[in-house]
mmCIF file of C-alpha atoms in Angstrom:
data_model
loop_
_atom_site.group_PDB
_atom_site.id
_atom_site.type_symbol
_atom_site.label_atom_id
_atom_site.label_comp_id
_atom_site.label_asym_id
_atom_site.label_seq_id
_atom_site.Cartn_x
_atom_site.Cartn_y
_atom_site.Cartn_z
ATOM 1 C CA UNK A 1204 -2.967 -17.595 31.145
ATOM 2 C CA UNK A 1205 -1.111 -15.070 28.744
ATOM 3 C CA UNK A 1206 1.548 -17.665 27.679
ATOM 4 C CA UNK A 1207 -1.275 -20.394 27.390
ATOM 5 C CA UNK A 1208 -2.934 -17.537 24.779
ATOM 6 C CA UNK A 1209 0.102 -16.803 23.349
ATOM 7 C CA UNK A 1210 0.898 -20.954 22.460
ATOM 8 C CA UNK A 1211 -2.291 -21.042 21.043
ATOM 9 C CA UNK A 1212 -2.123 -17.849 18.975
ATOM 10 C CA UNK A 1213 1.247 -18.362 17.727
ATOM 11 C CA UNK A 1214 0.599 -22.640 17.511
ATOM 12 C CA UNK A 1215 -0.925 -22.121 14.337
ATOM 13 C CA UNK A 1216 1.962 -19.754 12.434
ATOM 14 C CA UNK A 1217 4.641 -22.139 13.651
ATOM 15 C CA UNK A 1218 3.429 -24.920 12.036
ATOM 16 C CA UNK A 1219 2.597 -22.702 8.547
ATOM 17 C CA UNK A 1220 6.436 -21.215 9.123
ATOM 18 C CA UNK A 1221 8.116 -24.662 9.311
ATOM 19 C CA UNK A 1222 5.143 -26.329 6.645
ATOM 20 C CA UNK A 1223 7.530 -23.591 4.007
ATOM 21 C CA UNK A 1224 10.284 -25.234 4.502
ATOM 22 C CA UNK A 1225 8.512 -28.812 3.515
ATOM 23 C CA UNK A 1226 7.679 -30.173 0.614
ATOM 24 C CA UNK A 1227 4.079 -31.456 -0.546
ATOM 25 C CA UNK A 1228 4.892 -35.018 -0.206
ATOM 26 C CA UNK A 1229 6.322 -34.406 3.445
ATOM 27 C CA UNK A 1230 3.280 -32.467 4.280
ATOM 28 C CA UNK A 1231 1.116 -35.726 3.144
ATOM 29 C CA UNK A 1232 2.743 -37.874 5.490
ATOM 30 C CA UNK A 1233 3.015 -35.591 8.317
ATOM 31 C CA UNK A 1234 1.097 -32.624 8.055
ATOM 32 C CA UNK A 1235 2.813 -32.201 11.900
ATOM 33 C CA UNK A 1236 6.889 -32.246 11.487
ATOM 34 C CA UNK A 1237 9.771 -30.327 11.546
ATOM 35 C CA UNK A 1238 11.356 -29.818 7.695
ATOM 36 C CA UNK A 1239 14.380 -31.913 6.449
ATOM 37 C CA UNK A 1240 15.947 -28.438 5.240
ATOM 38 C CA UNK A 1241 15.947 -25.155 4.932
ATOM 39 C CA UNK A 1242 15.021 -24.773 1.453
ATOM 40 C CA UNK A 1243 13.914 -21.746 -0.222
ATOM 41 C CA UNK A 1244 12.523 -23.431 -3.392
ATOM 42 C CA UNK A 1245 8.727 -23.097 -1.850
ATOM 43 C CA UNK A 1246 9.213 -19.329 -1.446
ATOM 44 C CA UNK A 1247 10.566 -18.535 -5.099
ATOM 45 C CA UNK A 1248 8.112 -21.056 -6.333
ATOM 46 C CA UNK A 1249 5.318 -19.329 -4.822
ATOM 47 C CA UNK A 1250 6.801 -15.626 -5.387
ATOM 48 C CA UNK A 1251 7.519 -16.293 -9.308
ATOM 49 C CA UNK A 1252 5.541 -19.144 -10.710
ATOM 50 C CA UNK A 1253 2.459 -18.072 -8.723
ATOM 51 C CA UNK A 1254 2.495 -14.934 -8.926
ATOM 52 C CA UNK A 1255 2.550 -14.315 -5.392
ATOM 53 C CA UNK A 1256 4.621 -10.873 -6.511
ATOM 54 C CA UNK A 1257 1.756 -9.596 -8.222
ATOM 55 C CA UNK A 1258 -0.835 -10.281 -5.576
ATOM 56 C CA UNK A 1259 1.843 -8.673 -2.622
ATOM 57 C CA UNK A 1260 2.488 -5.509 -5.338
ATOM 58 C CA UNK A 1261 -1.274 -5.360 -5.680
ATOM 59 C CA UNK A 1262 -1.779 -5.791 -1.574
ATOM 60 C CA UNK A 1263 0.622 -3.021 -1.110
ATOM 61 C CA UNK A 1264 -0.625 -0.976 -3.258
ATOM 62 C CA UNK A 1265 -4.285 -0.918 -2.041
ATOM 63 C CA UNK A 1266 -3.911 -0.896 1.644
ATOM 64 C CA UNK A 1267 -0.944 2.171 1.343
ATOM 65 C CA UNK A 1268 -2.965 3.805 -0.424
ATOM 66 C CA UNK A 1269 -6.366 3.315 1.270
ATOM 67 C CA UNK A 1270 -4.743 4.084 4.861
ATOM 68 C CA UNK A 1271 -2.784 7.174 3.397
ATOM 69 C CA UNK A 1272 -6.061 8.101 1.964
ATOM 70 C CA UNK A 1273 -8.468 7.412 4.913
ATOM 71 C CA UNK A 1274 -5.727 8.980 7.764
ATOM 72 C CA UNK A 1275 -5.259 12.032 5.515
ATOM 73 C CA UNK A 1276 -9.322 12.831 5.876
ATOM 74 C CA UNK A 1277 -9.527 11.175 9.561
ATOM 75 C CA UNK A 1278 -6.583 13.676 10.898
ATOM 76 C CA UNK A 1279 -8.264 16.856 9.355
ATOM 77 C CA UNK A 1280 -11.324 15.813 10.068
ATOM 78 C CA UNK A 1281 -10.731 15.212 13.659
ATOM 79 C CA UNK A 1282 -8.793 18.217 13.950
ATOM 80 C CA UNK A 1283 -11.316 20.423 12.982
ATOM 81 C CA UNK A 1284 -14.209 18.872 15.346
ATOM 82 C CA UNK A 1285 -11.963 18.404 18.106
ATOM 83 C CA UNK A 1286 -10.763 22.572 17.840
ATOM 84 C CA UNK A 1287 -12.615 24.411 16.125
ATOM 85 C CA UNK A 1288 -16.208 25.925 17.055
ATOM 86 C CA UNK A 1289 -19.209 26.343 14.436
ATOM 87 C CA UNK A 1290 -22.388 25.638 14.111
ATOM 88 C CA UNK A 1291 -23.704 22.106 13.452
ATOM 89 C CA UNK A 1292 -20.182 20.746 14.902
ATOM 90 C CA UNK A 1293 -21.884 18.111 16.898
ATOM 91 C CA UNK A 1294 -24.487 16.868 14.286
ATOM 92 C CA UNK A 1295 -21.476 16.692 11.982
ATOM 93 C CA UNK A 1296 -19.412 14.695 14.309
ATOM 94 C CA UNK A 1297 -22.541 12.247 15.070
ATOM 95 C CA UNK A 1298 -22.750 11.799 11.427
ATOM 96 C CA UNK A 1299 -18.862 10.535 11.023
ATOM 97 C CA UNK A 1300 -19.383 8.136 14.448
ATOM 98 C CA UNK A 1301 -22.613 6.898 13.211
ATOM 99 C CA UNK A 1302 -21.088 4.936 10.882
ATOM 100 C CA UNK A 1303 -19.654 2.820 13.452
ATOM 101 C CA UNK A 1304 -22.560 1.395 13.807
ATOM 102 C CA UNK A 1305 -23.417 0.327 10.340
ATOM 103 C CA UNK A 1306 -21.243 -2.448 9.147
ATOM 104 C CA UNK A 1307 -20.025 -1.404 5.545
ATOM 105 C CA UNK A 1308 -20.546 -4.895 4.018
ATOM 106 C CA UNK A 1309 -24.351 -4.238 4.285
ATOM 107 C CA UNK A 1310 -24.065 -1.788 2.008
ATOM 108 C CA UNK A 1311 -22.227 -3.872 -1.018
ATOM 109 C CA UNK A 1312 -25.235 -3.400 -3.174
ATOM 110 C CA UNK A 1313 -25.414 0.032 -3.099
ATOM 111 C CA UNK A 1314 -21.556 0.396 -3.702
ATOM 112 C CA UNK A 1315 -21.417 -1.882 -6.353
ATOM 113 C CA UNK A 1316 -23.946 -0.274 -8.625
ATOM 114 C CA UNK A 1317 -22.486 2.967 -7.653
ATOM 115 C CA UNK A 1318 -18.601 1.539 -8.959
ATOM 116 C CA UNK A 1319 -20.508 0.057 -11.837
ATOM 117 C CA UNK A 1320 -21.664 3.658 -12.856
ATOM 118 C CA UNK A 1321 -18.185 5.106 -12.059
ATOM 119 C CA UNK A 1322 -16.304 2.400 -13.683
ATOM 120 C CA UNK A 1323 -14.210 1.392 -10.676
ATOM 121 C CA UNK A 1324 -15.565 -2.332 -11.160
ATOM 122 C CA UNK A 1325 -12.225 -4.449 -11.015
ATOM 123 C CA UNK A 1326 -9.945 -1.610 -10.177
ATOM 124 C CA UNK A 1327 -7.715 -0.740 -7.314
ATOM 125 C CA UNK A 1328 -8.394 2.584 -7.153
ATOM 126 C CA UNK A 1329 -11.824 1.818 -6.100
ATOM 127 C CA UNK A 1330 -11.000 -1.248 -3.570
ATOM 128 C CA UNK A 1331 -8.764 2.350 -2.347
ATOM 129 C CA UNK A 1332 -11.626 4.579 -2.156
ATOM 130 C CA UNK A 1333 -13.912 2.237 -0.445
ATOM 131 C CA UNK A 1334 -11.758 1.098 2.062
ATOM 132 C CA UNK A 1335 -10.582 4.851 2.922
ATOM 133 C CA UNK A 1336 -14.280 5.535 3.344
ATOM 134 C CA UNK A 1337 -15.466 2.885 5.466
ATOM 135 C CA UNK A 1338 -12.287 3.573 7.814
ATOM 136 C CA UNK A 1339 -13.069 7.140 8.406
ATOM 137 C CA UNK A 1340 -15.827 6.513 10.840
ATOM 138 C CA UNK A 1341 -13.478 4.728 13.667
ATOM 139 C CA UNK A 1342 -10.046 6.514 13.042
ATOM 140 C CA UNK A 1343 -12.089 10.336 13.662
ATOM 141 C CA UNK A 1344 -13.719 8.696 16.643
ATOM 142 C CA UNK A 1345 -10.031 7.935 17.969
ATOM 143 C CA UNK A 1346 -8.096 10.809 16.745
ATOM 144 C CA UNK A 1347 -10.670 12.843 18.315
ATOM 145 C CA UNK A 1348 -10.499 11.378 21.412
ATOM 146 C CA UNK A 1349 -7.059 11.663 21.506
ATOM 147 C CA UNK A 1350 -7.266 15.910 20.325
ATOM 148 C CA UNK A 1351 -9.694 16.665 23.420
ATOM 149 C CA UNK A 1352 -7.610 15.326 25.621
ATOM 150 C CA UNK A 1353 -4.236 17.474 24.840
ATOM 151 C CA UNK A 1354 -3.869 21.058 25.786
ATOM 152 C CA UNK A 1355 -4.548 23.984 23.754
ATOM 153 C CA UNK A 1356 -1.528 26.119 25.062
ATOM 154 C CA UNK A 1357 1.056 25.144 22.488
ATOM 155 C CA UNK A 1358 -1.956 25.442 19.497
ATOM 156 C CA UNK A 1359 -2.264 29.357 21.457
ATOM 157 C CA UNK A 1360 1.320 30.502 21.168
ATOM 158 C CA UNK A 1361 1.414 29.424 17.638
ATOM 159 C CA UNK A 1362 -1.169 31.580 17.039
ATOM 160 C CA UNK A 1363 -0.236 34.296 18.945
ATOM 161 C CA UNK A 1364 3.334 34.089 16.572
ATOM 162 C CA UNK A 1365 0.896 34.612 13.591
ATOM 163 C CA UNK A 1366 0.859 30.898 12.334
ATOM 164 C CA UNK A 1367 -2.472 30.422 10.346
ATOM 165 C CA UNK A 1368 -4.382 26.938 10.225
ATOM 166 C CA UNK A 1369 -2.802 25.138 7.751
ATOM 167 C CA UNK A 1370 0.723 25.876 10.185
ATOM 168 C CA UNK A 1371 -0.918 24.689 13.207
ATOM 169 C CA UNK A 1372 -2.154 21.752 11.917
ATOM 170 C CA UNK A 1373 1.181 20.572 10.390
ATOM 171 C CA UNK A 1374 3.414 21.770 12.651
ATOM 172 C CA UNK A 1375 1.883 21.295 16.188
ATOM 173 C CA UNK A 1376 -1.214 19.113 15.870
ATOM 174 C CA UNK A 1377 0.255 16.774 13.416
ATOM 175 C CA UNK A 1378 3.261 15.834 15.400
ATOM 176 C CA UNK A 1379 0.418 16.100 18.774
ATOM 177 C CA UNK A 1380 -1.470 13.260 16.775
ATOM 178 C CA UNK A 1381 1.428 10.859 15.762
ATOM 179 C CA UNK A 1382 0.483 8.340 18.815
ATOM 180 C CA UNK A 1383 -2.956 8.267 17.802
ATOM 181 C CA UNK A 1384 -2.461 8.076 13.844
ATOM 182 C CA UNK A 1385 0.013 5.042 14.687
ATOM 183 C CA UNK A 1386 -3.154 3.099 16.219
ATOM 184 C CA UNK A 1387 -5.468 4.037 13.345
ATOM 185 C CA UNK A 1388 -2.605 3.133 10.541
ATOM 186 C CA UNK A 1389 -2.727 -0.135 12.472
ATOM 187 C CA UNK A 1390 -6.089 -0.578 13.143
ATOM 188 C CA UNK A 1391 -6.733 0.373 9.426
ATOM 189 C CA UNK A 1392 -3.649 -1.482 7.686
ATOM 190 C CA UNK A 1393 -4.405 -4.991 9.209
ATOM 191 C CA UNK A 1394 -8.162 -5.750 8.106
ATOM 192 C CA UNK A 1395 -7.724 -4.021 5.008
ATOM 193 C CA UNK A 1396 -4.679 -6.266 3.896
ATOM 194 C CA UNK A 1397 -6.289 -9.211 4.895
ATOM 195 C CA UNK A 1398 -10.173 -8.655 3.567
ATOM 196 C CA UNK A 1399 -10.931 -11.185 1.304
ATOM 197 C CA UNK A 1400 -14.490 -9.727 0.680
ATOM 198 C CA UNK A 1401 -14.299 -6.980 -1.741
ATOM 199 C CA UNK A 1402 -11.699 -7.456 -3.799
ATOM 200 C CA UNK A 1403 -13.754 -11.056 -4.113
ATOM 201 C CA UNK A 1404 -16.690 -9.211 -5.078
ATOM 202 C CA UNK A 1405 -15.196 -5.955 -6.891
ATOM 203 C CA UNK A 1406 -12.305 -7.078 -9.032
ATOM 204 C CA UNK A 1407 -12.240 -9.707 -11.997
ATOM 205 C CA UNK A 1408 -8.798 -10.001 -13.628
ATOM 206 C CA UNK A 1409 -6.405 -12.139 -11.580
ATOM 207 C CA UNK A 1410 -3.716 -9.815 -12.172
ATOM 208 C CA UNK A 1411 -5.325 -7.353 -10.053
ATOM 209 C CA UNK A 1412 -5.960 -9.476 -6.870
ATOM 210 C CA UNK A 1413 -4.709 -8.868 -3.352
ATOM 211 C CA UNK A 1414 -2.916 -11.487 -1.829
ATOM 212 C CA UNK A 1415 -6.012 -12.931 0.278
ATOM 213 C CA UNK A 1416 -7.784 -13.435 -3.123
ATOM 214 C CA UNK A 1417 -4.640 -14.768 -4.983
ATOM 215 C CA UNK A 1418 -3.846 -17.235 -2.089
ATOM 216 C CA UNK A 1419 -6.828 -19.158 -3.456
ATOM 217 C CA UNK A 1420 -5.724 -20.089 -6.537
ATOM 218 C CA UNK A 1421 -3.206 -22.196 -4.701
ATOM 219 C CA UNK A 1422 -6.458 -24.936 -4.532
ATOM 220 C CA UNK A 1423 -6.664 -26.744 -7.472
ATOM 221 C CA UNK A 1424 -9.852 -29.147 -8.090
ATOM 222 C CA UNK A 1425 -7.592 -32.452 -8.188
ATOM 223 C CA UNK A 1426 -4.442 -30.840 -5.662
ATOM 224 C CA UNK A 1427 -3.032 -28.289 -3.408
ATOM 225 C CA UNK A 1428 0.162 -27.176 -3.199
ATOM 226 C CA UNK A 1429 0.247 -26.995 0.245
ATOM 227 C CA UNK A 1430 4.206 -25.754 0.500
ATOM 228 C CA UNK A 1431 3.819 -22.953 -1.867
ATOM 229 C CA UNK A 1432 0.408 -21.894 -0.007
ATOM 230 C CA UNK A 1433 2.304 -22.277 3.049
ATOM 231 C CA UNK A 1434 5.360 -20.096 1.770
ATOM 232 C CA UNK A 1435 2.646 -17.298 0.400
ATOM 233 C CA UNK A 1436 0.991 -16.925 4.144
ATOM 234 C CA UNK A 1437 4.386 -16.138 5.485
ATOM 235 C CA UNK A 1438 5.045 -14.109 3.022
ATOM 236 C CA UNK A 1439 1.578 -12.220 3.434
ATOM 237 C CA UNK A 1440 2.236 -12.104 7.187
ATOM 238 C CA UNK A 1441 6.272 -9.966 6.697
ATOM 239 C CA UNK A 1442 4.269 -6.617 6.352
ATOM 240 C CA UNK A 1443 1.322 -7.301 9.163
ATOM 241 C CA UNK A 1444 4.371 -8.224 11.435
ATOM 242 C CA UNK A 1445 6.904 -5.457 10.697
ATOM 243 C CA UNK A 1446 4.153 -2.544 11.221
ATOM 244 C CA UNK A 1447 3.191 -4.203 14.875
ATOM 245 C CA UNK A 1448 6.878 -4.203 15.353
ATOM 246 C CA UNK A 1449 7.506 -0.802 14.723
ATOM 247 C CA UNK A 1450 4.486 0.357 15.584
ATOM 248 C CA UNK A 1451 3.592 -1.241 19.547
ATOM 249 C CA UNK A 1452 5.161 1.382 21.431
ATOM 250 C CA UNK A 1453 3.061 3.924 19.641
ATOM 251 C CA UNK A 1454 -0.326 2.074 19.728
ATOM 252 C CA UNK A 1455 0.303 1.294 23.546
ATOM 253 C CA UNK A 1456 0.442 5.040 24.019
ATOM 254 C CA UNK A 1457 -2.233 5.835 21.767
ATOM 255 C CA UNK A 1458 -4.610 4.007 22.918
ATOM 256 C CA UNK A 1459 -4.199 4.903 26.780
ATOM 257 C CA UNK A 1460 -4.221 8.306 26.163
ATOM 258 C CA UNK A 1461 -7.741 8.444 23.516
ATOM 259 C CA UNK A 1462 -9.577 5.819 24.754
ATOM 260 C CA UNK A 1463 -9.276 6.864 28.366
ATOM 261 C CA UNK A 1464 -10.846 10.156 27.773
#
């Protein structure tokens, strides 16, 4: 059942790898076919005449930043819940989780008024801030996880050695965490470099889409170029695919030991 998954999963990218190699006319006769060649002409027509290169710097840009951004406040964050006692800890924690249960694109009114007041209306640094902020909710909820379930010895001895806070967190819980932050930059990186939403809604000059927006342009109102779109998907997939890659091992382990507890 796995491999029949898997065929059907993967069917789809085959055919959009080998529809790169084609050309448009090939793809109108047989939109199902293996290319003549292995030309490269769709892929530097697509990266240079296109602009796929902006969209990709633009994509890159965005989702770095907003992961950096949102893992930077999730990891404290959690940290802090997860070790320290005060009062109002568990109200506080409710308050992150509850926005699980709100989905952020209910809220697009709201947050585009607010941009408008700001000025982050067709800017990346706001597509940044607002997907840092709605990823915050579900990376505390797993980092925490993760926290309770790891002794408190090592985070002891440090202390007893006189290491303050700020030397606890980045020297034992931070390297503690690294399982868990691999699943949320995962979990965070994927739907943020493909939404199609926001920057949609929240950004107007073309040479400020993401990929997923500048993909579109690709349909004309008389023609598609169906090889260059093709050789822009791959491209958009390279990133998606290397960070799985280099990233399973971690995610495997993350998840069995946060979500278990």
């Amino acid at each position: 059942m796995l491999w029949i998954y898997a065929a059907i999963a993967f069917g789809p990218l085959v055919l959009v790898a080998l529809g790169s190699f084609r050309s448009n006319a090939d793809i109108l006769q047989r939109p199902v076919g293996l290319p003549d060649s292995l030309d490269l002409g769709n892929y530097l027509r697509a990266w240079e005449t296109a602009s796929v290169s902006t969209y990709f710097t633009n994509s890159i840009l965005v989702t770095v930043g907003a992961v950096a951004l949102c893992v930077a406040v999730s990891a404290t964050a959690a940290y802090a819940l997860s070790r320290w006692r005060f009062p109002g800890r568990a109200l506080l924690a409710a308050f992150f989780l509850s926005g699980l249960m709100i989905p952020a694109k209910l809220g697009l009114l709201p947050v585009f008024y607010m941009f408008q007041s700001m000025g982050l209306i067709d800017t990346r640094l706001g597509l940044i801030l607002l997907y840092a902020a709605s990823g915050v909710p579900f990376s505390i909820f797993v980092i925490m996880g993760f926290m309770r379930g790891l002794p408190t010895e090592l985070e002891e001895a440090a202390r007893l050695d006189g290491a303050g806070e700020g030397r606890l967190f980045v020297s034992v819980a931070l390297p503690l965490m690294r399982p868990a932050l691999a699943v949320v930059t995962v979990f965070q990186f994927a739907p943020t470099w493909n939404d199609f939403f926001y920057p949609l809604v929240l950004l107007r000059s073309s040479d400020r889409y993401t990929i997923p927006v500048g993909l579109t342009r690709f349909f004309g109102e008389f023609a598609t170029d169906r090889a260059a779109l093709f050789a822009g998907l791959v491209i958009a997939l390279v990133p998606l695919a290397l960070i799985f890659a280099f990233a399973t091992r971690q995610i495997i382990s993350g998840l069995t030991a946060g979500m278990s507890r």
